[in-house]
Amino acid sequence: MTAFILVRLVRAIAVLVFTVTLVFIVLRLSGDPAQQMLSDNAGPEALAAFNAKWGLDRSIPEQYLYYVANVLRGDFGVSFADGREVFTVVGERIPKTLIVTVSAFIVSMLIGIPAGILAAMRRESALDKGVMAGAVLGYSVPNFLLGLTFIFVFAVWLRVLPSSGSSTWNHAILPVATFALFNAAALARFMRSTLIDVLGQPYIAAARADGIPRWEIIFRHALPNAAIPMVTTLGFVAGGLLGGSALIEPVFAWPGLGSGFVNATNTGDLPVVQAMIVLFTVFMVAINLIVDVLYAVLNPKIRKH
Amino acid sequence: MSKLLTVRDLVVEVPARNIKILDGINFSLEAGQTLGLVGESGCGKSVTCYAVANMLPRGIVRSGGSVTFEPGGPSTRKPAVPKIAMIFQDPTSSLNPVHTIGYYLESALYRHQGLKGSDARMEAMRLLERVGIDRARSRLRAYPHQFSGGMNQRVMIAHALAAKPQLLIADEPTTALDVTMQAQILHLLEELKAETGMSLMIVSHDLGVIARLADRAAVMYCGKIVETASVAELLERPSHPYARALIDCMLSIDPDDLAPPVPIPGSVPLLDSLPEGCHFHPRCLRASGECSARFPAPANIGFAHEVSCYHPVAA
Ligand SMILES: Nc1ncnc2c1ncn2[C@@H]1O[C@H](COP(=O)(O)OP(=O)(O)O)[C@@H](O)[C@H]1O
Ligand code: SF4
Ligand SMILES: [Mg+2]
């Protein structure tokens, strides 16, 4: 198991190094930063001073090391938009995004997992068909459309919730609900099919033959097995929530990383875009690492090899 | 001897496909006796086991007949709750991959005998040793994937013993194992049967296994029992042409005999297109007109020797 986790750790670091390198290449290819940062009529001395300040007058390998060293220190340069440290600009937005994604993640598990379990236990029943119809609906409506519908119903029509901003907890309800419903649908579907698959395994038939009560078969024998593929899906959902924040946050004018990324892309604020790509990769790599560790913990075939 | 199990006119169907997997199965089993079920793959041996153990899988239903267990003793008036344990062809996939062998055995000992804690652990170790697994203490912490198929079959047998069953159903218990392991498992089953006095229902497509363990044998073909007799009688005087062919096949798989086994011509028909009358008639050399008209009723042709055939092979 230690070897398994070490391998995953090395892989995670490799992915991060690769991403940082890619971002450096994009930085080099995206034009002369001095020209972009300084006004058009800046003189050659000003350009040279700028290049010296940011190390742009050195060789490419040197610049690469310089860049990596800066990134490791959390120095992603300054935002083109307002000249503030990118670290601060991006850092402010992290908690906002985490509030919405983590809440949505928890809510979608609380809804989707029990719904999937019930549907699998009462397979082909009205309950199962109801849950699955809901799941298909929730899954096939695009996220942002669901968000707009919520805004229309709860903010414009019923006027019970605010439609945009982040000043109160109420502001978080609609973005969280939008995210949670979509992902609850995905989780319910996957939970159901995984559990049905496990319930069809010979060891479950053997447990039934042994007279083990139904609830014990579900909770002690089936779910621990279903949890193994489920962990991978939860990882996908968590990653999807982060990626999806670029779609959902602008809809609700929620000032998190997603809106920030869209803004920075629109205004060409390259340092911010790059820092966000690195940050996003860090999140993804962390999620993958957690999934891998949980997978090994839950699966004796990996844990005890 | 007292009767333990009686199966009468058992019919098992797949309603969705409108096919009968079992079509009027009759047999009975005395306490302490061993019944062997033999027949080509797909003839319904496993489904018979599941029906007896009342664990038919989804989509398969018992639509007729009865499976009854005699009460444990003469004074018991309430409906008999039989203690049945079952072991399967593929032991490794019949063990839950996330549970240790210890959990598997100890939870069964709690369920069936009320044993807990160190009592359960000691008994689990004793059972493992009884089925021939050494270093029992450390094995309790192992998972099924760390064991070979033969070891897992021993674990399943130990688990079955934890239920102190009156009837052990063994569905092709050695089919997935290599030859030496097969012999060891059969030997173990023989010993345990003698030790505990339980009845055994053993299923195999291999008559050699049946011949070794069973007192009586039933030959199945396409969801019906076509011949039943004591094992000795069946091996000596097989009367149904299909049973005869099976036995000829088996006897000719003899290392000293260089002639290749005589295969039964043709193949087992599909359940949704069974031939009329005797299902064996397209493959039978003795078939006549009446064979394809009506299924032959079972007839006694010797002591406890029944056969369903219009033209049984003479002894
Ligand atoms: N779950 C099932 N659904 C539909 N048909 C089945 C199912 N299980 C078994 N059968 C059919 O029942 C017949 C008997 O199967 P089985 O008892 O497993 O045969 P055997 O054990 O003798 O090889 C086969 O034709 C098989 O296709
Ligand atoms: S009844 Fe007829 S077809 Fe069937 S086994 Fe006997 S002889 Fe053959
Ligand atoms: Mg079978």
XYZ file of C-alpha atoms and ligand atoms in Angstrom:
656
model
C 0.000 0.000 0.000
C 2.865 2.411 0.835
C 4.411 1.657 -2.542
C 1.055 2.231 -4.218
C 0.661 5.636 -2.580
C 4.290 6.613 -3.269
C 3.790 5.882 -6.961
C 0.660 8.031 -6.991
C 2.476 10.815 -5.162
C 5.309 10.853 -7.687
C 2.744 10.900 -10.460
C 0.943 13.837 -8.832
C 4.180 15.823 -8.623
C 4.952 15.017 -12.246
C 1.551 16.347 -13.312
C 2.171 19.576 -11.399
C 5.625 20.087 -12.904
C 4.176 19.429 -16.338
C 1.419 21.985 -15.809
C 3.783 24.657 -14.531
C 6.028 24.039 -17.557
C 3.083 24.249 -19.921
C 2.019 27.510 -18.361
C 5.564 28.863 -18.812
C 5.493 27.905 -22.490
C 2.129 29.623 -22.947
C 3.606 32.673 -21.229
C 6.531 32.716 -23.697
C 4.274 32.227 -26.712
C 1.706 34.839 -25.754
C 3.764 37.841 -26.793
C 6.135 40.268 -25.151
C 4.953 40.978 -21.604
C 6.705 44.346 -21.519
C 4.722 45.566 -24.506
C 1.511 44.297 -22.970
C 2.140 45.807 -19.568
C 3.609 49.158 -20.511
C 1.880 51.809 -22.521
C 2.543 51.900 -26.259
C 4.735 54.955 -26.076
C 7.113 53.589 -23.443
C 10.720 54.167 -24.434
C 13.366 51.477 -24.942
C 14.877 52.213 -21.502
C 11.561 51.562 -19.834
C 11.180 48.280 -21.763
C 14.724 47.238 -20.802
C 14.120 48.140 -17.176
C 10.927 46.103 -17.184
C 12.683 43.119 -18.777
C 15.508 43.357 -16.245
C 13.050 43.589 -13.368
C 11.173 40.444 -14.447
C 14.278 38.578 -15.604
C 13.106 38.606 -19.210
C 16.614 39.517 -20.436
C 18.069 36.176 -19.387
C 18.286 32.893 -21.328
C 15.184 30.738 -21.678
C 16.356 27.975 -19.238
C 17.259 30.621 -16.712
C 13.888 32.265 -17.119
C 12.217 28.884 -16.654
C 14.037 28.239 -13.367
C 13.334 31.779 -12.256
C 9.657 31.302 -13.058
C 9.439 27.943 -11.253
C 11.175 29.412 -8.216
C 8.681 32.266 -8.162
C 5.708 29.949 -8.508
C 7.012 27.820 -5.645
C 7.126 30.962 -3.492
C 3.542 31.762 -4.516
C 4.704 34.667 -6.678
C 2.650 34.583 -9.857
C 3.424 38.179 -10.748
C 0.902 41.015 -10.772
C -2.483 41.241 -12.396
C -2.562 43.194 -15.657
C -5.953 44.510 -14.650
C -5.188 46.327 -11.411
C -1.524 45.727 -10.667
C -2.278 43.778 -7.472
C -0.378 40.623 -6.576
C -1.895 37.689 -8.444
C -1.525 35.637 -5.268
C -3.887 38.015 -3.447
C -6.309 38.391 -6.338
C -6.704 34.641 -6.694
C -6.455 33.883 -2.963
C -9.471 36.056 -2.185
C -11.612 33.995 -4.484
C -10.649 30.566 -3.182
C -12.932 30.533 -0.099
C -15.882 31.764 -2.148
C -15.557 28.865 -4.553
C -14.938 26.347 -1.796
C -18.091 27.429 0.050
C -20.236 26.658 -2.984
C -18.462 23.548 -4.251
C -17.971 21.854 -0.882
C -21.574 22.526 0.177
C -22.855 21.328 -3.186
C -20.665 18.232 -2.938
C -22.020 17.348 0.503
C -25.644 18.063 -0.450
C -25.378 16.033 -3.642
C -23.985 13.060 -1.695
C -26.711 13.370 0.938
C -29.373 13.268 -1.781
C -27.835 11.158 -4.511
C -26.370 8.275 -2.524
C -29.461 7.350 -0.472
C -31.665 7.815 -3.554
C -29.465 5.460 -5.562
C -29.405 2.890 -2.751
C -33.188 2.949 -2.370
C -33.693 2.689 -6.119
C -31.376 -0.329 -6.300
C -33.042 -2.022 -3.327
C -36.525 -1.506 -4.761
C -35.511 -2.206 -8.305
C -38.245 -1.776 -10.951
C -40.614 -0.348 -8.327
C -42.424 2.981 -8.649
C -39.808 4.464 -6.310
C -36.995 3.275 -8.551
C -38.675 4.618 -11.668
C -39.366 7.938 -9.952
C -35.776 8.326 -8.768
C -34.395 7.421 -12.165
C -36.767 9.750 -14.023
C -35.679 12.556 -11.688
C -32.050 11.631 -12.209
C -32.310 11.605 -15.983
C -34.044 14.987 -15.888
C -31.505 16.450 -13.460
C -28.659 15.095 -15.505
C -29.830 16.121 -18.951
C -30.658 19.744 -18.137
C -27.447 21.775 -18.529
C -26.125 23.297 -15.311
C -26.400 26.935 -16.307
C -29.923 26.435 -17.658
C -30.955 24.958 -14.319
C -29.328 27.972 -12.646
C -31.207 30.426 -14.855
C -34.455 28.561 -14.183
C -33.825 28.796 -10.435
C -33.106 32.517 -10.725
C -36.312 33.019 -12.640
C -38.447 30.986 -10.223
C -36.991 31.943 -6.838
C -35.545 35.407 -7.435
C -37.664 36.953 -10.176
C -41.010 35.251 -9.745
C -41.299 34.205 -6.070
C -38.771 36.823 -4.921
C -37.638 34.704 -1.977
C -33.918 34.492 -2.750
C -31.332 36.891 -4.131
C -30.232 36.196 -7.691
C -26.666 37.435 -7.563
C -23.772 38.367 -5.306
C -22.317 36.726 -2.212
C -22.972 39.041 0.710
C -25.235 36.718 2.743
C -25.694 32.968 3.194
C -28.944 33.258 1.253
C -26.883 34.201 -1.766
C -25.236 30.799 -1.697
C -28.483 28.830 -1.787
C -29.232 29.019 -5.500
C -25.699 28.266 -6.756
C -25.404 25.382 -4.288
C -28.831 24.025 -5.255
C -28.009 24.215 -8.945
C -24.754 22.368 -8.520
C -26.110 19.865 -6.000
C -29.144 18.791 -8.031
C -27.120 18.135 -11.136
C -24.529 16.104 -9.264
C -27.058 14.354 -7.031
C -28.632 13.059 -10.246
C -25.299 11.729 -11.471
C -24.515 10.147 -8.104
C -27.953 8.530 -7.800
C -27.606 6.927 -11.202
C -24.139 5.637 -10.544
C -24.928 4.488 -7.009
C -27.929 2.545 -8.306
C -26.113 0.810 -11.149
C -23.074 0.008 -8.998
C -25.184 -1.432 -6.201
C -27.291 -3.466 -8.640
C -24.092 -4.837 -10.106
C -22.746 -5.775 -6.667
C -26.083 -7.314 -5.632
C -25.788 -9.639 -8.620
C -22.410 -10.993 -7.513
C -22.106 -14.618 -6.375
C -20.980 -13.636 -2.876
C -24.264 -11.792 -2.361
C -26.238 -14.862 -3.496
C -24.118 -16.895 -1.076
C -24.861 -14.437 1.742
C -28.586 -14.694 1.002
C -28.361 -18.480 1.013
C -26.814 -18.204 4.447
C -29.910 -16.425 5.733
C -28.268 -13.057 6.388
C -30.957 -10.374 6.873
C -31.575 -8.025 3.979
C -30.377 -4.815 5.636
C -27.176 -6.524 6.705
C -26.597 -7.748 3.164
C -26.966 -4.198 1.866
C -24.902 -2.415 4.496
C -22.275 -4.973 5.488
C -21.817 -6.939 2.297
C -22.901 -4.901 -0.724
C -22.148 -1.260 0.109
C -18.496 -1.770 1.139
C -17.947 -3.251 -2.313
C -19.985 -0.597 -4.100
C -17.995 2.097 -2.276
C -14.847 1.202 -4.210
C -16.007 2.335 -7.684
C -18.110 5.028 -5.989
C -14.975 6.747 -4.691
C -13.760 7.218 -8.245
C -17.077 8.736 -9.256
C -17.044 11.056 -6.253
C -13.620 12.217 -7.433
C -15.062 12.977 -10.876
C -17.943 14.854 -9.284
C -15.596 16.904 -7.099
C -13.455 17.760 -10.142
C -16.576 18.562 -12.154
C -17.769 20.930 -9.440
C -14.535 22.918 -9.618
C -14.541 22.990 -13.393
C -18.255 23.748 -13.467
C -17.769 26.802 -11.269
C -16.618 28.631 -14.419
C -20.103 28.031 -15.827
C -22.215 28.498 -12.721
C -20.550 31.360 -10.848
C -20.986 33.909 -13.649
C -24.701 33.044 -13.801
C -25.095 34.082 -10.154
C -22.374 36.759 -10.222
C -20.703 34.729 -7.477
C -17.200 36.173 -6.993
C -15.274 32.914 -6.890
C -12.528 31.379 -8.988
C -14.930 30.503 -11.784
C -16.090 34.075 -12.395
C -12.542 35.255 -11.842
C -11.268 32.899 -14.492
C -13.912 33.989 -16.999
C -13.152 37.673 -16.298
C -9.414 37.207 -16.546
C -9.778 35.328 -19.811
C -12.015 38.030 -21.267
C -9.685 40.870 -20.291
C -6.525 38.967 -21.249
C -5.176 39.091 -17.692
C -2.606 36.410 -18.425
C -0.880 36.193 -14.999
C -4.232 35.599 -13.308
C -5.301 33.028 -15.906
C -2.026 31.178 -15.479
C -2.148 31.174 -11.695
C -5.687 29.840 -11.856
C -4.691 27.057 -14.221
C -1.928 26.028 -11.828
C -4.315 26.259 -8.874
C -6.962 24.244 -10.684
C -4.359 21.590 -11.434
C -3.330 21.516 -7.776
C -6.963 20.918 -6.808
C -7.387 18.173 -9.403
C -4.168 16.449 -8.431
C -5.151 16.627 -4.751
C -8.581 15.136 -5.512
C -6.991 12.341 -7.509
C -4.555 11.619 -4.756
C -7.336 11.444 -2.178
C -9.323 9.144 -4.480
C -6.322 6.869 -4.941
C -5.659 6.650 -1.224
C -9.318 5.975 -0.391
C -9.480 3.414 -3.165
C -6.557 1.556 -1.660
C -7.959 1.828 1.847
C -11.347 0.440 0.780
C -10.023 -2.268 -1.520
C -8.216 -5.121 0.217
C -6.969 -6.378 -3.146
C -4.745 -3.287 -3.310
C -4.204 -2.803 0.415
C -3.043 -6.396 0.950
C -1.222 -7.327 -2.137
C -33.946 -44.015 7.858
C -36.068 -40.902 8.045
C -36.862 -38.650 5.131
C -35.296 -35.200 5.242
C -36.342 -33.616 1.977
C -39.087 -34.318 -0.542
C -39.333 -32.532 -3.874
C -42.608 -33.065 -5.740
C -43.415 -31.992 -9.300
C -41.123 -28.992 -9.013
C -41.547 -26.526 -11.879
C -39.270 -23.524 -12.204
C -39.838 -20.940 -14.927
C -38.436 -17.744 -16.356
C -41.710 -15.824 -16.796
C -40.146 -13.082 -18.922
C -38.994 -15.585 -21.543
C -41.787 -18.071 -21.018
C -39.424 -21.016 -20.586
C -39.464 -23.837 -18.073
C -36.013 -24.475 -16.619
C -37.281 -27.335 -14.453
C -40.319 -29.280 -15.575
C -41.690 -31.630 -12.937
C -38.728 -32.695 -10.813
C -39.303 -35.433 -8.214
C -36.840 -36.807 -5.709
C -36.406 -37.329 -2.023
C -33.456 -37.507 0.312
C -33.109 -39.415 3.553
C -31.254 -38.072 6.556
C -27.571 -38.836 6.256
C -27.864 -39.861 2.624
C -26.065 -38.403 -0.357
C -27.839 -37.657 -3.599
C -25.890 -36.930 -6.735
C -27.304 -34.835 -9.557
C -25.586 -35.404 -12.860
C -26.137 -34.139 -16.385
C -24.632 -31.996 -19.102
C -24.109 -28.307 -18.444
C -27.342 -26.306 -18.683
C -29.719 -29.153 -17.791
C -30.862 -27.395 -14.599
C -28.706 -28.842 -11.819
C -27.822 -25.495 -10.254
C -31.377 -24.229 -10.527
C -32.555 -27.378 -8.717
C -30.127 -26.546 -5.896
C -31.285 -22.944 -5.706
C -34.922 -24.033 -5.644
C -34.241 -26.456 -2.784
C -32.309 -23.797 -0.858
C -35.067 -21.286 -1.650
C -32.623 -18.850 -3.221
C -33.706 -18.671 -6.843
C -32.130 -15.644 -8.510
C -34.139 -12.662 -9.767
C -36.368 -13.394 -12.708
C -36.674 -17.107 -11.983
C -39.707 -18.365 -10.085
C -40.999 -21.616 -8.738
C -44.374 -21.919 -10.418
C -45.410 -25.375 -9.321
C -44.750 -28.322 -7.075
C -43.392 -28.409 -3.554
C -40.157 -28.640 -1.618
C -40.799 -29.958 1.884
C -38.542 -30.738 4.797
C -39.517 -33.190 7.465
C -39.521 -31.836 11.001
C -36.341 -32.428 12.963
C -37.817 -34.948 15.406
C -41.087 -36.816 15.953
C -42.342 -34.290 18.530
C -41.797 -31.190 16.392
C -45.140 -29.949 15.141
C -44.200 -26.544 13.791
C -43.126 -26.192 10.141
C -39.617 -27.437 9.707
C -36.934 -24.782 9.382
C -34.206 -26.764 7.709
C -30.585 -25.926 8.199
C -29.235 -25.885 4.691
C -25.774 -24.770 3.742
C -24.484 -24.432 0.230
C -21.089 -24.379 -1.418
C -20.478 -23.297 -4.978
C -18.472 -23.979 -8.079
C -16.380 -20.834 -7.906
C -15.408 -20.410 -4.256
C -13.369 -17.249 -4.713
C -16.201 -15.245 -6.254
C -18.581 -16.636 -3.636
C -16.557 -14.993 -0.876
C -16.968 -11.290 -0.228
C -13.712 -9.612 -1.339
C -13.847 -6.896 1.329
C -14.199 -9.209 4.318
C -11.525 -11.270 5.997
C -11.862 -15.018 6.358
C -12.167 -14.386 10.100
C -15.100 -12.018 9.675
C -16.758 -14.483 7.332
C -16.501 -17.423 9.713
C -17.048 -15.563 12.973
C -20.173 -13.771 11.747
C -21.597 -17.126 10.607
C -20.774 -18.655 13.983
C -22.596 -15.799 15.686
C -25.594 -16.140 13.388
C -25.928 -19.881 13.637
C -24.509 -20.719 17.047
C -24.557 -17.439 18.960
C -20.795 -17.503 19.466
C -19.063 -14.167 20.039
C -15.623 -12.706 20.613
C -12.877 -15.141 21.487
C -15.302 -18.111 21.529
C -16.149 -17.398 17.916
C -12.483 -16.938 17.073
C -11.457 -20.224 18.675
C -14.242 -22.088 16.902
C -13.360 -20.433 13.577
C -9.766 -21.593 14.019
C -10.939 -25.096 14.882
C -13.116 -25.189 11.746
C -10.264 -23.973 9.549
C -8.007 -26.653 10.964
C -10.756 -29.230 10.485
C -10.987 -28.441 6.770
C -7.234 -28.714 6.401
C -6.010 -25.117 6.602
C -2.940 -24.750 8.786
C -1.686 -21.625 10.577
C -5.345 -20.880 11.219
C -4.717 -17.911 13.495
C -2.989 -15.827 10.840
C -5.334 -17.062 8.088
C -8.251 -15.462 9.896
C -6.819 -12.067 8.977
C -6.423 -12.968 5.297
C -8.707 -11.940 2.443
C -10.118 -14.348 -0.178
C -7.893 -12.952 -2.939
C -4.850 -14.047 -0.954
C -5.986 -17.694 -1.074
C -6.018 -20.261 -3.868
C -9.329 -21.597 -5.183
C -8.862 -24.834 -3.271
C -8.203 -22.992 0.008
C -11.253 -20.826 -0.570
C -13.356 -23.921 -1.162
C -12.117 -25.220 2.194
C -13.078 -21.897 3.759
C -16.556 -22.210 2.232
C -16.849 -25.712 3.661
C -15.755 -24.462 7.088
C -18.376 -21.733 6.759
C -21.017 -24.306 5.828
C -20.080 -26.362 8.906
C -20.597 -23.294 11.106
C -24.309 -23.604 10.350
C -24.329 -27.230 11.577
C -26.455 -28.029 8.528
C -28.815 -30.962 8.135
C -28.295 -30.678 4.422
C -25.218 -29.519 2.566
C -25.735 -28.641 -1.078
C -22.506 -28.766 -3.053
C -22.926 -27.367 -6.573
C -19.962 -28.546 -8.649
C -17.635 -28.081 -5.661
C -14.550 -29.316 -7.483
C -15.152 -28.273 -11.086
C -12.976 -25.159 -10.862
C -10.122 -26.905 -9.037
C -7.096 -28.819 -10.270
C -7.099 -32.599 -10.064
C -5.184 -33.096 -6.801
C -7.252 -30.432 -5.100
C -10.438 -32.082 -6.424
C -9.502 -35.361 -4.786
C -8.680 -33.638 -1.487
C -11.954 -31.724 -1.380
C -13.976 -34.857 -2.203
C -12.148 -36.722 0.530
C -12.869 -33.915 2.980
C -16.581 -33.962 2.088
C -16.652 -37.736 2.598
C -15.095 -37.408 6.050
C -17.344 -34.573 7.139
C -20.442 -36.421 5.994
C -19.477 -39.405 8.113
C -18.569 -37.178 11.060
C -21.668 -34.997 11.160
C -24.329 -37.277 9.716
C -25.580 -34.488 7.468
C -27.278 -35.204 4.159
C -25.458 -34.130 1.047
C -26.731 -33.101 -2.329
C -23.819 -33.066 -4.710
C -23.998 -31.763 -8.237
C -21.549 -32.555 -10.961
C -21.382 -33.030 -14.660
C -18.703 -35.599 -13.796
C -20.120 -39.016 -12.972
C -16.831 -39.928 -11.307
C -17.501 -37.384 -8.554
C -21.055 -38.671 -8.111
C -19.879 -42.289 -8.076
C -17.400 -41.527 -5.347
C -19.669 -39.660 -2.934
C -23.313 -40.413 -3.619
C -25.596 -43.192 -2.443
C -28.224 -42.393 -5.035
C -27.970 -40.530 -8.291
C -30.422 -38.682 -10.490
C -29.599 -38.104 -14.155
C -30.984 -34.823 -15.519
C -31.667 -33.826 -19.072
C -33.317 -30.547 -20.164
C -34.975 -29.792 -16.842
C -36.223 -33.289 -16.144
C -34.884 -36.216 -14.172
C -34.723 -39.061 -16.678
C -33.336 -41.793 -14.422
C -32.795 -42.364 -10.704
C -31.213 -45.323 -9.000
C -28.617 -46.196 -6.433
C -25.185 -45.280 -7.710
C -24.124 -48.919 -7.953
C -27.249 -49.844 -9.891
C -26.924 -46.857 -12.200
C -23.295 -47.572 -13.006
C -24.029 -51.235 -13.637
C -27.388 -51.061 -15.369
C -27.939 -47.582 -16.827
C -31.271 -47.871 -18.619
C -31.945 -44.479 -20.118
C -30.024 -44.147 -23.381
C -28.737 -40.733 -22.240
C -27.538 -42.090 -18.882
C -25.977 -44.992 -20.728
C -24.126 -42.641 -23.053
C -22.905 -40.509 -20.115
C -21.536 -43.559 -18.372
C -19.911 -44.883 -21.536
C -18.233 -41.501 -21.920
C -16.956 -41.605 -18.380
C -15.717 -45.179 -18.491
C -13.857 -44.567 -21.695
C -11.896 -41.700 -20.153
C -9.491 -44.200 -18.732
C -5.740 -43.693 -18.975
C -5.225 -47.356 -19.944
C -7.824 -47.190 -22.654
C -6.391 -45.643 -25.777
C -9.706 -45.403 -27.635
C -11.117 -41.881 -27.506
C -14.328 -41.381 -25.525
C -17.516 -41.889 -27.511
C -19.206 -38.519 -27.622
C -22.984 -38.223 -27.421
C -24.013 -37.104 -30.912
C -25.723 -33.734 -31.285
C -25.977 -31.119 -28.568
C -28.293 -30.124 -25.727
C -31.320 -28.330 -27.198
C -32.191 -24.798 -26.129
C -34.920 -24.439 -23.530
C -37.057 -22.242 -25.772
C -37.060 -24.799 -28.566
C -37.269 -28.135 -26.776
C -38.196 -31.064 -28.995
C -41.677 -32.504 -28.401
C -42.030 -35.728 -26.433
C -38.820 -37.109 -25.004
C -36.370 -34.188 -25.219
C -33.570 -36.605 -26.009
C -35.125 -38.098 -29.150
C -33.158 -36.107 -31.764
C -29.942 -37.499 -30.273
C -31.231 -40.987 -29.423
C -30.371 -44.056 -31.471
C -33.343 -45.982 -30.052
C -35.992 -43.331 -30.769
C -39.283 -44.430 -32.299
C -42.500 -42.645 -33.274
C -43.986 -42.442 -29.790
C -40.768 -40.885 -28.435
C -41.458 -37.654 -30.286
C -45.173 -37.648 -29.393
C -45.341 -37.700 -25.596
C -42.871 -37.548 -22.714
C -42.462 -41.076 -21.311
C -43.844 -41.467 -17.774
C -41.300 -42.651 -15.196
C -41.484 -46.391 -14.641
C -39.986 -48.678 -12.023
C -37.578 -51.104 -13.583
C -35.903 -52.428 -10.471
C -35.524 -51.734 -6.764
C -35.849 -47.949 -6.408
C -34.753 -47.653 -10.002
C -36.945 -45.384 -12.128
C -36.487 -44.438 -15.734
C -38.424 -42.228 -18.165
C -37.953 -43.962 -21.486
C -40.062 -45.960 -23.931
C -37.195 -48.205 -24.889
C -34.826 -48.502 -21.933
C -31.551 -50.252 -22.518
C -31.769 -53.804 -21.241
C -29.280 -54.739 -18.562
N -30.831 -16.272 -14.132
C -31.275 -16.996 -15.184
N -32.142 -16.462 -16.072
C -32.590 -17.185 -17.119
N -32.246 -18.448 -17.362
C -31.385 -19.033 -16.513
C -30.851 -18.343 -15.382
N -30.028 -19.187 -14.715
C -30.041 -20.341 -15.411
N -30.854 -20.249 -16.491
C -31.099 -21.303 -17.476
O -31.522 -22.445 -16.804
C -30.951 -23.592 -17.370
C -30.309 -24.439 -16.327
O -29.232 -23.748 -15.765
P -28.335 -24.375 -14.621
O -29.205 -24.908 -13.546
O -27.346 -23.346 -14.242
O -27.612 -25.573 -15.376
P -26.485 -26.534 -14.836
O -26.188 -26.158 -13.435
O -27.076 -27.912 -14.974
O -25.322 -26.362 -15.759
C -29.970 -23.127 -18.443
O -30.554 -23.320 -19.693
C -29.818 -21.664 -18.161
O -29.690 -20.963 -19.379
S -37.926 -42.257 -24.810
Fe -37.286 -42.714 -26.849
S -36.057 -40.981 -27.482
Fe -36.291 -40.842 -25.277
S -34.510 -41.843 -24.541
Fe -36.067 -43.399 -24.589
S -35.794 -44.309 -26.579
Fe -34.665 -42.441 -26.628
Mg -24.417 -25.341 -12.663
